[in-house]
Coordinates of C-alpha atoms and ligand atoms in Angstrom, one line a residue:
X1 CA 22.8 17.8 -25.8
X2 CA 26.0 19.0 -26.4
X3 CA 27.2 21.8 -23.4
X4 CA 30.1 23.2 -22.9
X5 CA 31.1 21.9 -20.2
X6 CA 32.9 24.3 -18.1
X7 CA 29.3 25.8 -18.1
X8 CA 26.9 24.7 -16.2
X9 CA 23.1 24.4 -16.6
X10 CA 21.0 26.1 -14.0
X11 CA 17.0 27.9 -14.2
X12 CA 15.9 30.5 -12.1
X13 CA 12.7 31.2 -11.6
X14 CA 11.1 34.5 -10.3
X15 CA 7.7 34.6 -8.5
X16 CA 5.3 37.7 -8.6
X17 CA 6.8 39.5 -6.6
X18 CA 9.9 39.6 -8.0
X19 CA 7.6 40.7 -10.6
X20 CA 6.0 43.5 -9.3
X21 CA 6.7 46.6 -11.2
X22 CA 9.3 48.1 -13.5
X23 CA 11.7 48.9 -10.7
X24 CA 10.7 45.3 -9.2
X25 CA 11.7 44.2 -12.7
X26 CA 15.0 45.7 -13.6
X27 CA 16.5 44.9 -10.0
X28 CA 15.3 41.3 -11.4
X29 CA 16.6 42.2 -14.6
X30 CA 20.4 42.9 -12.3
X31 CA 20.5 39.8 -10.6
X32 CA 19.7 37.3 -14.3
X33 CA 22.2 39.3 -15.4
X34 CA 24.7 38.6 -12.3
X35 CA 24.1 34.8 -12.8
X36 CA 24.3 35.0 -16.3
X37 CA 28.5 34.9 -15.5
X38 CA 28.4 32.2 -13.7
X39 CA 26.5 30.0 -16.0
X40 CA 24.0 29.2 -19.4
X41 CA 21.1 30.0 -17.6
X42 CA 17.1 28.7 -18.7
X43 CA 14.9 31.2 -16.8
X44 CA 11.6 31.2 -15.7
X45 CA 9.2 34.1 -14.9
X46 CA 5.5 34.0 -12.7
X47 CA 3.4 37.1 -14.1
X48 CA 3.8 39.9 -12.3
X49 CA 2.4 39.8 -9.3
X50 CA -1.3 39.8 -8.6
X51 CA -1.9 39.4 -11.9
X52 CA -3.2 35.7 -12.4
X53 CA -5.5 36.1 -9.6
X54 CA -7.0 39.7 -12.1
X55 CA -7.7 37.7 -14.3
X56 CA -9.6 35.0 -13.0
X57 CA -11.5 37.5 -11.3
X58 CA -12.2 39.8 -14.8
X59 CA -13.0 35.9 -16.2
X60 CA -15.6 35.5 -13.4
X61 CA -17.2 38.8 -13.7
X62 CA -17.0 38.8 -17.5
X63 CA -19.3 35.4 -17.1
X64 CA -21.4 37.6 -15.0
X65 CA -21.8 40.3 -17.7
X66 CA -20.3 42.2 -15.1
X67 CA -18.8 44.4 -17.9
X68 CA -17.5 47.3 -15.9
X69 CA -15.4 45.2 -13.6
X70 CA -13.5 43.3 -16.5
X71 CA -13.4 45.9 -18.1
X72 CA -11.4 48.4 -15.5
X73 CA -9.0 44.9 -14.8
X74 CA -8.2 45.2 -19.1
X75 CA -7.2 48.5 -18.2
X76 CA -5.1 48.4 -15.7
X77 CA -3.4 45.4 -17.4
X78 CA -2.8 47.6 -20.1
X79 CA -1.1 50.4 -17.4
X80 CA 1.1 48.4 -15.5
X81 CA 2.8 46.6 -18.2
X82 CA 2.7 49.7 -20.5
X83 CA 5.0 51.5 -17.6
X84 CA 7.1 48.6 -17.6
X85 CA 7.5 48.8 -21.4
X86 CA 8.3 52.8 -21.0
X87 CA 11.0 53.1 -18.5
X88 CA 12.4 49.7 -19.5
X89 CA 12.7 49.2 -22.9
X90 CA 14.5 50.9 -25.8
X91 CA 13.0 53.7 -27.9
X92 CA 13.7 50.7 -31.0
X93 CA 12.4 47.9 -29.5
X94 CA 9.2 49.3 -27.4
X95 CA 6.9 49.7 -30.6
X96 CA 7.3 45.6 -31.8
X97 CA 6.5 44.7 -27.9
X98 CA 3.7 47.1 -27.0
X99 CA 2.4 45.6 -29.9
X100 CA 2.6 41.6 -27.9
X101 CA 0.9 43.6 -24.9
X102 CA -1.4 44.3 -26.3
X103 CA -2.2 41.6 -29.2
X104 CA -2.2 39.7 -25.0
X105 CA -5.1 42.5 -24.2
X106 CA -7.0 41.9 -27.7
X107 CA -7.7 38.4 -26.8
X108 CA -7.9 38.7 -23.2
X109 CA -11.0 41.2 -24.6
X110 CA -12.0 38.6 -27.1
X111 CA -12.6 36.2 -24.0
X112 CA -14.2 38.1 -22.0
X113 CA -16.5 39.0 -24.6
X114 CA -17.1 36.0 -25.0
X115 CA -17.9 34.2 -21.2
X116 CA -20.3 37.6 -21.5
X117 CA -22.0 36.3 -24.7
X118 CA -22.2 32.7 -22.9
X119 CA -22.4 33.7 -19.4
X120 CA -20.1 30.8 -18.7
X121 CA -16.7 29.4 -18.3
X122 CA -15.2 26.5 -19.5
X123 CA -11.9 24.8 -18.0
X124 CA -9.9 25.0 -21.1
X125 CA -10.6 28.9 -21.8
X126 CA -9.8 29.3 -18.5
X127 CA -6.3 28.5 -18.4
X128 CA -6.0 30.1 -21.9
X129 CA -6.8 33.2 -20.0
X130 CA -5.6 33.0 -16.5
X131 CA -1.7 32.4 -18.3
X132 CA -1.4 35.5 -20.2
X133 CA 0.6 37.3 -17.6
X134 CA 3.2 35.0 -17.8
X135 CA 3.4 35.4 -21.8
X136 CA 3.1 39.5 -21.3
X137 CA 6.4 39.5 -18.4
X138 CA 8.4 36.8 -20.5
X139 CA 8.0 39.0 -23.5
X140 CA 8.9 42.0 -21.1
X141 CA 11.3 40.4 -19.6
X142 CA 13.1 39.0 -22.1
X143 CA 13.5 42.3 -23.9
X144 CA 14.8 44.0 -20.8
X145 CA 17.1 42.0 -20.9
X146 CA 18.2 42.6 -24.5
X147 CA 18.2 46.6 -23.5
X148 CA 20.5 45.4 -20.7
X149 CA 23.1 43.9 -24.0
X150 CA 21.7 40.3 -23.3
X151 CA 21.2 37.8 -25.4
X152 CA 17.5 36.5 -24.4
X153 CA 14.8 35.1 -26.4
X154 CA 11.0 34.6 -25.3
X155 CA 9.7 31.0 -24.8
X156 CA 6.0 30.3 -24.1
X157 CA 5.8 27.4 -22.3
X158 CA 3.0 25.3 -25.0
X159 CA 5.9 24.8 -26.4
X160 CA 7.6 22.9 -24.1
X161 CA 5.9 21.6 -21.3
X162 CA 3.1 18.2 -22.2
X163 CA 0.4 17.3 -20.0
X164 CA -2.9 15.7 -20.3
X165 CA -5.5 17.2 -20.4
X166 CA -6.9 18.0 -16.3
X167 CA -7.2 21.9 -17.2
X168 CA -6.6 24.0 -14.1
X169 CA -4.6 21.9 -12.5
X170 CA -2.8 19.2 -15.1
X171 CA -0.3 16.0 -15.5
X172 CA 2.7 16.0 -16.6
X173 CA 3.9 14.0 -19.4
X174 CA 7.6 13.5 -18.9
X175 CA 9.0 12.2 -21.8
X176 CA 6.8 14.8 -24.2
X177 CA 8.5 17.6 -22.2
X178 CA 12.1 16.2 -22.7
X179 CA 12.1 15.6 -25.8
X180 CA 10.4 19.1 -27.0
X181 CA 12.5 20.9 -24.1
X182 CA 16.2 19.8 -25.2
X183 CA 15.1 20.4 -29.2
X184 CA 13.7 24.2 -28.2
X185 CA 16.6 24.9 -26.3
X186 CA 19.4 23.0 -27.0
X187 CA 19.4 25.8 -29.8
X188 CA 18.9 28.8 -27.7
X189 CA 21.8 27.6 -25.2
X190 CA 24.3 26.2 -28.1
X191 CA 24.8 30.3 -29.3
X192 CA 24.8 31.1 -25.1
X193 CA 21.6 32.4 -25.7
X194 CA 18.9 32.7 -22.6
X195 CA 15.5 31.0 -23.1
X196 CA 12.6 33.3 -20.8
X197 CA 10.7 30.5 -20.5
X198 CA 6.8 31.6 -18.9
X199 CA 5.5 30.1 -15.4
X200 CA 2.7 28.2 -14.7
X201 CA 1.2 27.5 -18.8
X202 CA 2.0 23.7 -20.9
X203 CA 0.0 22.6 -23.2
X204 CA -1.9 18.8 -24.3
X205 CA 0.0 16.8 -27.0
X206 CA -2.8 17.9 -29.5
X207 CA -1.5 21.8 -28.3
X208 CA -4.5 23.6 -26.4
X209 CA -3.2 25.6 -23.4
X210 CA -3.3 23.6 -20.1
X211 CA -2.0 25.2 -15.6
X212 CA -0.3 23.4 -13.4
X213 CA -2.1 24.5 -10.7
X214 CA -2.0 27.9 -8.3
X215 CA 1.1 28.8 -7.6
X216 CA 2.8 26.7 -10.5
X217 CA 6.0 28.2 -11.7
X218 CA 7.8 26.9 -9.4
X219 CA 6.8 23.5 -10.9
X220 CA 7.5 24.7 -14.7
X221 CA 11.3 25.5 -13.1
X222 CA 11.7 22.3 -12.0
X223 CA 10.1 20.5 -14.7
X224 CA 12.8 22.8 -17.6
X225 CA 15.3 22.0 -15.0
X226 CA 14.8 18.1 -15.2
X227 CA 14.8 17.7 -18.6
X228 CA 17.5 20.0 -19.8
X229 CA 18.9 18.3 -17.1
X230 CA 20.0 21.6 -14.8
X231 CA 23.2 21.7 -12.4
X232 CA 21.2 23.4 -10.1
X233 CA 17.7 24.9 -9.9
X234 CA 17.4 28.4 -7.8
X235 CA 13.9 29.7 -6.6
X236 CA 13.9 32.8 -6.7
X237 CA 10.8 34.4 -4.2
X238 CA 10.0 37.3 -1.3
X239 CA 11.6 35.3 1.8
X240 CA 14.5 34.4 3.0
X241 CA 14.5 31.4 2.2
X242 CA 12.1 27.8 3.4
X243 CA 10.6 28.9 6.9
X244 CA 10.5 27.5 10.2
X245 CA 7.0 28.3 10.0
X246 CA 4.4 30.4 8.0
X247 CA 5.7 33.7 8.6
X248 CA 2.8 35.3 8.2
X249 CA 1.4 33.0 11.0
X250 CA 4.8 32.7 13.0
X251 CA 6.7 36.5 12.6
X252 CA 10.0 34.6 14.5
X253 CA 9.8 32.0 12.3
X254 CA 13.4 31.8 10.8
X255 CA 14.9 30.5 8.0
X256 CA 16.2 26.8 7.6
X257 CA 19.4 27.2 5.4
X258 CA 19.0 23.6 4.9
X259 CA 16.4 20.9 4.0
X260 CA 16.7 17.1 2.5
X261 CA 14.4 16.7 -0.7
X262 CA 11.7 14.7 2.0
X263 CA 10.8 17.0 4.2
X264 CA 11.2 20.3 1.8
X265 CA 8.5 17.7 0.4
X266 CA 6.6 17.2 2.8
X267 CA 6.5 21.7 3.9
X268 CA 5.2 22.3 0.6
X269 CA 2.2 19.2 0.2
X270 CA 1.5 20.2 3.5
X271 CA 0.6 24.5 2.7
X272 CA 4.2 25.8 3.0
X273 CA 3.5 28.0 -0.1
X274 CA 7.2 28.8 -1.6
X275 CA 7.0 25.7 -3.3
X276 CA 4.5 24.7 -5.4
X277 CA 3.4 20.9 -3.5
X278 CA 5.0 19.0 -6.5
X279 CA 7.4 21.1 -8.0
X280 CA 10.8 19.1 -5.6
X281 CA 9.4 15.5 -7.1
X282 CA 10.9 15.5 -10.1
X283 CA 15.1 17.0 -8.9
X284 CA 14.5 14.6 -5.9
X285 CA 14.5 12.1 -8.5
X286 CA 17.0 13.3 -10.8
X287 CA 19.1 14.7 -7.7
X288 CA 19.5 18.0 -8.9
X289 CA 20.1 20.7 -5.2
X290 CA 17.1 23.3 -5.2
X291 CA 17.9 26.7 -3.8
X292 CA 15.6 29.0 -2.1
X293 CA 16.7 33.3 -2.6
X294 CA 15.2 36.6 -2.1
X295 CA 15.2 39.4 -4.4
X296 CA 15.0 42.0 -2.1
X297 CA 18.2 40.5 0.0
X298 CA 20.1 38.6 -2.6
X299 CA 23.1 38.2 -0.2
X300 CA 20.9 36.1 1.9
X301 CA 22.5 32.8 1.7
X302 CA 19.2 31.2 0.9
X303 CA 17.8 27.7 2.2
X304 CA 19.7 24.5 -0.1
X305 CA 17.6 21.1 -0.9
X306 CA 19.2 18.4 -1.2
X307 CA 22.1 19.5 -0.9
X308 CA 25.2 17.3 0.7
X309 CA 24.4 18.4 4.8
X310 CA 24.3 16.0 6.9
X311 CA 20.5 15.6 8.5
X312 CA 19.7 17.1 11.1
X313 CA 17.7 15.5 14.8
X314 CA 14.1 16.8 16.0
X315 CA 10.6 18.9 14.6
X316 CA 12.7 21.3 11.8
X317 CA 9.5 23.2 10.5
X318 CA 5.8 23.2 11.1
X319 CA 3.5 23.3 8.4
X320 CA -0.3 24.3 7.8
X321 CA -3.8 25.2 6.0
X322 CA -6.2 26.5 7.5
X323 CA -8.2 25.8 5.2
X324 CA -9.6 21.7 4.9
X325 CA -12.9 20.1 5.8
X326 CA -12.6 16.5 7.5
X327 CA -15.1 13.7 6.6
X328 CA -15.4 10.3 8.3
X329 CA -17.3 8.3 6.8
X330 CA -18.8 4.3 8.4
X331 CA -19.3 1.2 6.4
X332 CA -22.5 -0.8 6.9
X333 CA -21.6 -4.1 9.5
X334 CA -21.8 -6.7 6.6
X335 CA -18.5 -5.0 4.8
X336 CA -14.7 -5.8 5.7
X337 CA -13.0 -2.4 6.1
X338 CA -10.5 -3.5 3.2
X339 CA -13.4 -3.2 1.0
X340 CA -14.8 0.4 2.6
X341 CA -11.1 1.8 2.8
X342 CA -10.9 0.4 -1.0
X343 CA -14.6 1.7 -1.9
X344 CA -13.7 5.8 -0.7
X345 CA -10.0 5.7 -2.2
X346 CA -11.6 4.9 -5.3
X347 CA -14.2 7.5 -5.2
X348 CA -11.8 9.6 -4.6
X349 CA -9.0 8.5 -6.7
X350 CA -11.6 8.8 -9.7
X351 CA -12.6 12.7 -8.9
X352 CA -8.8 13.7 -8.3
X353 CA -9.2 14.2 -5.2
X354 CA -5.7 13.9 -2.7
X355 CA -6.1 13.4 1.0
X356 CA -4.2 15.0 3.6
X357 CA -4.4 12.8 6.5
X358 CA -5.6 9.4 7.3
X359 CA -7.0 7.9 10.5
X360 CA -8.9 4.1 10.4
X361 CA -10.0 2.7 13.1
X362 CA -10.8 -1.2 11.8
X363 CA -12.6 -2.0 14.5
X364 CA -15.9 -0.1 14.3
X365 CA -15.2 -0.1 10.3
X366 CA -14.8 3.7 10.1
X367 CA -12.9 5.2 7.5
X368 CA -11.7 9.5 8.7
X369 CA -10.2 11.2 5.8
X370 CA -8.9 15.1 5.4
X371 CA -9.4 17.0 1.9
X372 CA -8.4 20.0 0.6
X373 CA -11.1 22.7 1.4
X374 CA -11.3 23.1 -2.4
X375 CA -12.3 19.3 -2.8
X376 CA -14.4 18.8 0.1
X377 CA -17.9 19.7 -2.5
X378 CA -16.6 17.4 -4.7
X379 CA -16.1 14.8 -2.3
X380 CA -20.0 15.5 -0.2
X381 CA -21.2 15.0 -3.1
X382 CA -20.0 11.7 -4.2
X383 CA -20.7 10.3 -0.3
X384 CA -23.6 11.4 -0.5
X385 CA -24.5 9.6 -3.7
X386 CA -23.1 6.3 -2.6
X387 CA -24.2 6.6 0.8
X388 CA -27.5 4.2 0.8
X389 CA -25.5 1.3 -0.8
X390 CA -22.7 0.6 1.2
X391 CA -22.6 3.5 3.7
X392 CA -23.7 3.7 7.0
X393 CA -22.5 6.7 8.1
X394 CA -21.2 10.3 6.4
X395 CA -20.1 12.6 8.9
X396 CA -18.0 16.4 7.5
X397 CA -16.6 18.7 9.9
X398 CA -16.2 21.6 7.4
X399 CA -13.7 24.4 9.1
X400 CA -10.8 21.7 9.9
X401 CA -7.4 23.1 9.8
X402 CA -4.0 20.5 9.8
X403 CA -1.0 21.4 11.5
X404 CA 2.0 19.2 10.5
X405 CA 5.6 18.8 12.2
X406 CA 8.2 17.8 9.9
X407 CA 11.8 16.8 10.0
X408 CA 13.0 13.7 9.2
X409 CA 15.9 12.6 12.2
X410 CA 12.2 12.4 14.7
X411 CA 12.0 9.4 13.8
X412 CA 15.5 8.7 16.5
X413 CA 13.9 11.6 18.8
X414 CA 11.9 9.7 21.4
X415 CA 9.0 11.4 23.1
X416 CA 8.3 14.0 20.5
X417 CA 5.1 13.8 19.9
X418 CA 3.8 13.7 23.6
X419 CA 5.9 17.0 23.2
X420 CA 3.4 17.8 20.3
X421 CA 0.3 16.7 22.7
X422 CA 1.4 18.4 25.5
X423 CA 1.7 22.3 23.4
X424 CA -1.7 21.7 22.3
X425 CA -3.4 20.2 25.7
X426 CA -1.8 23.6 27.5
X427 CA -4.3 25.3 25.1
X428 CA -7.1 23.0 25.6
X429 CA -7.3 23.1 21.5
X430 CA -8.9 19.7 20.6
X431 CA -8.0 17.4 18.1
X432 CA -10.3 16.2 15.6
X433 CA -7.4 13.3 14.0
X434 CA -4.3 12.1 14.7
X435 CA -1.4 10.3 11.9
X436 CA 1.8 9.7 12.3
X437 CA 3.4 9.6 8.7
X438 CA 4.1 6.3 8.0
X439 CA 7.9 7.8 6.3
X440 CA 7.6 8.7 10.2
X441 CA 9.2 12.2 8.6
X442 CA 5.8 14.2 9.6
X443 CA 3.5 14.2 12.0
X444 CA -0.3 15.5 11.4
X445 CA -3.0 16.6 13.5
X446 CA -6.4 17.9 12.4
X447 CA -8.0 21.1 14.2
X448 CA -10.7 23.8 14.2
X449 CA -9.3 26.4 10.9
X450 CA -10.0 29.1 13.6
X451 CA -7.1 27.0 16.0
X452 CA -4.5 26.5 13.7
X453 CA -2.3 29.6 13.9
X454 CA -2.4 28.8 17.5
X455 CA -1.6 25.7 18.0
X456 CA 1.1 26.7 15.0
X457 CA 3.1 28.8 16.7
X458 CA 2.5 26.0 20.3
X459 CA 4.5 23.3 18.1
X460 CA 6.7 25.9 17.0
X461 CA 7.7 27.1 20.5
X462 CA 7.7 24.2 22.3
X463 CA 10.5 22.9 19.6
X464 CA 12.6 26.2 20.1
X465 CA 12.5 27.0 16.1
Ligands
ADP501 P1 6.3 33.6 -5.5 O1 5.4 35.2 -5.3 O2 7.7 33.9 -5.6 O3 6.2 32.7 -6.2 P2 4.8 33.3 -2.9 O4 3.4 34.4 -2.4 O5 3.6 31.4 -4.1 O6 6.1 33.5 -4.2 O7 5.0 32.0 -2.3 C1 6.4 33.3 -0.9 C2 5.6 33.1 0.0 O8 5.3 31.7 1.1 C3 6.2 33.9 1.3 O9 5.8 35.5 1.4 C4 5.6 33.2 2.6 O10 4.3 34.5 3.1 C5 4.8 32.2 2.1 N1 4.8 30.8 2.9 C6 3.8 30.3 3.2 N2 5.0 28.8 4.4 C7 6.3 29.5 4.1 C8 7.6 28.5 4.6 N3 7.4 27.6 5.5 N4 8.5 29.1 4.0 C9 9.0 30.2 3.5 N5 7.6 30.6 3.0 C10 6.5 30.7 3.7
LIG502 N1 1.1 33.1 -11.7 C1 0.5 31.6 -11.0 C2 -0.3 32.0 -10.1 O1 -0.7 33.1 -9.5 C3 1.6 31.1 -11.8 C4 2.4 31.3 -10.2 O2 2.7 33.1 -9.6 O3 4.2 30.3 -10.0 O4 -1.0 30.8 -9.7
MG503 MG1 5.1 31.1 -5.5

């Protein structure tokens, strides 16, 4: 793709918190204007704050024929988007933009009416409906930028990002995506225009709308960044950067100025919500630095992921999820352990379930694994079905969480495991399973969900984070 050499390309993504209301949208437009003076920009936007959740809630209500609920949500969506339109879009363009918002809301109405007629939600229609918020916010943001004399155009990511048909959490098909991204965005960038792309949404090869999973706009940004390719990707959110722990659990958590890709991947995989778990894979491979910045505090330095700073020793951060389930399966005595493992992982793979933690005892022919709680019912059903054939026993601990210490330098620092276990033992917390990542980048503990917060705080304190 031809780019002006002195204008590097930067993808900037704004989450729902940066798009909460007209005031926040105006602030975000100001930040975009600032970027535009420095680089060639591609903007990615999430839906306005809480909109995706409301759309999903409306769909469920419609399928249960709770008409008042979904209609009330529809009115609230109209009020919030219209308010932004009236506050920030000049009279000349306002009717066109308002008409586009109204078209989306009319489709919302049609979908909900359909759900309530058939009393059913299909994953395919749910993906279209749940990502309307991104279409509306991209339409609004592009118009707000134009009002500020920037050349900007809303682009629907269904024209750019190609996935399989795993509705709700679709998998990327990178090659066709790269072709589409370049073909569609190159002309805009060449004329110096700013594409404002809908996050979260994508489409199958035959054009059905899919989504990249909750929080997927981060992933949209890094997909575009890798496909262009961009020189940098900036994720604008509501915290000063990636922190030493979830700030909602540990109020004294600190911002980490720089992290390696591997450290940040580990943190996002284990629940650091600030980045979608898949979002760093492509930048890691392509060597594109990712910056996390705060729209509420734009002058703060933020976190740089994948920069050139040297690696730091020891534990860098604690990640956690309180929403997991631990399964322990034992094989028939006649079944070799490797066969048991092959069977279990085959089932998990077929059911698209990923594991958080895996431990084993080959001698006793026992395999334990933790999964996200949303996947637990699927695992339970599968194990119940297979139990008679080859499994001697299945146990489930339904209310567990996973607490993970992460740091590239952990392997070179002796005594870390002892300090992790010591800090937990002092609180009398029972550990249900332990795993050290094979990359020696992390140590994961499975504990009761109700012990997660205390375990995170104890480890955070132990390592002086
Ligand atoms: P956005 O709307 O910008 O995508 P999210 O709510 O998805 O924002 O992610 C930002 C939130 O992630 C923060 O407000 C914070 O509460 C949460 N979070 C969890 N763990 C971490 C962490 N280790 N570092 C920073 N934020 C974290
Ligand atoms: N709006 C979507 C969600 O709430 C995507 C995102 O915010 O990243 O999950
Ligand atoms: Mg997010």
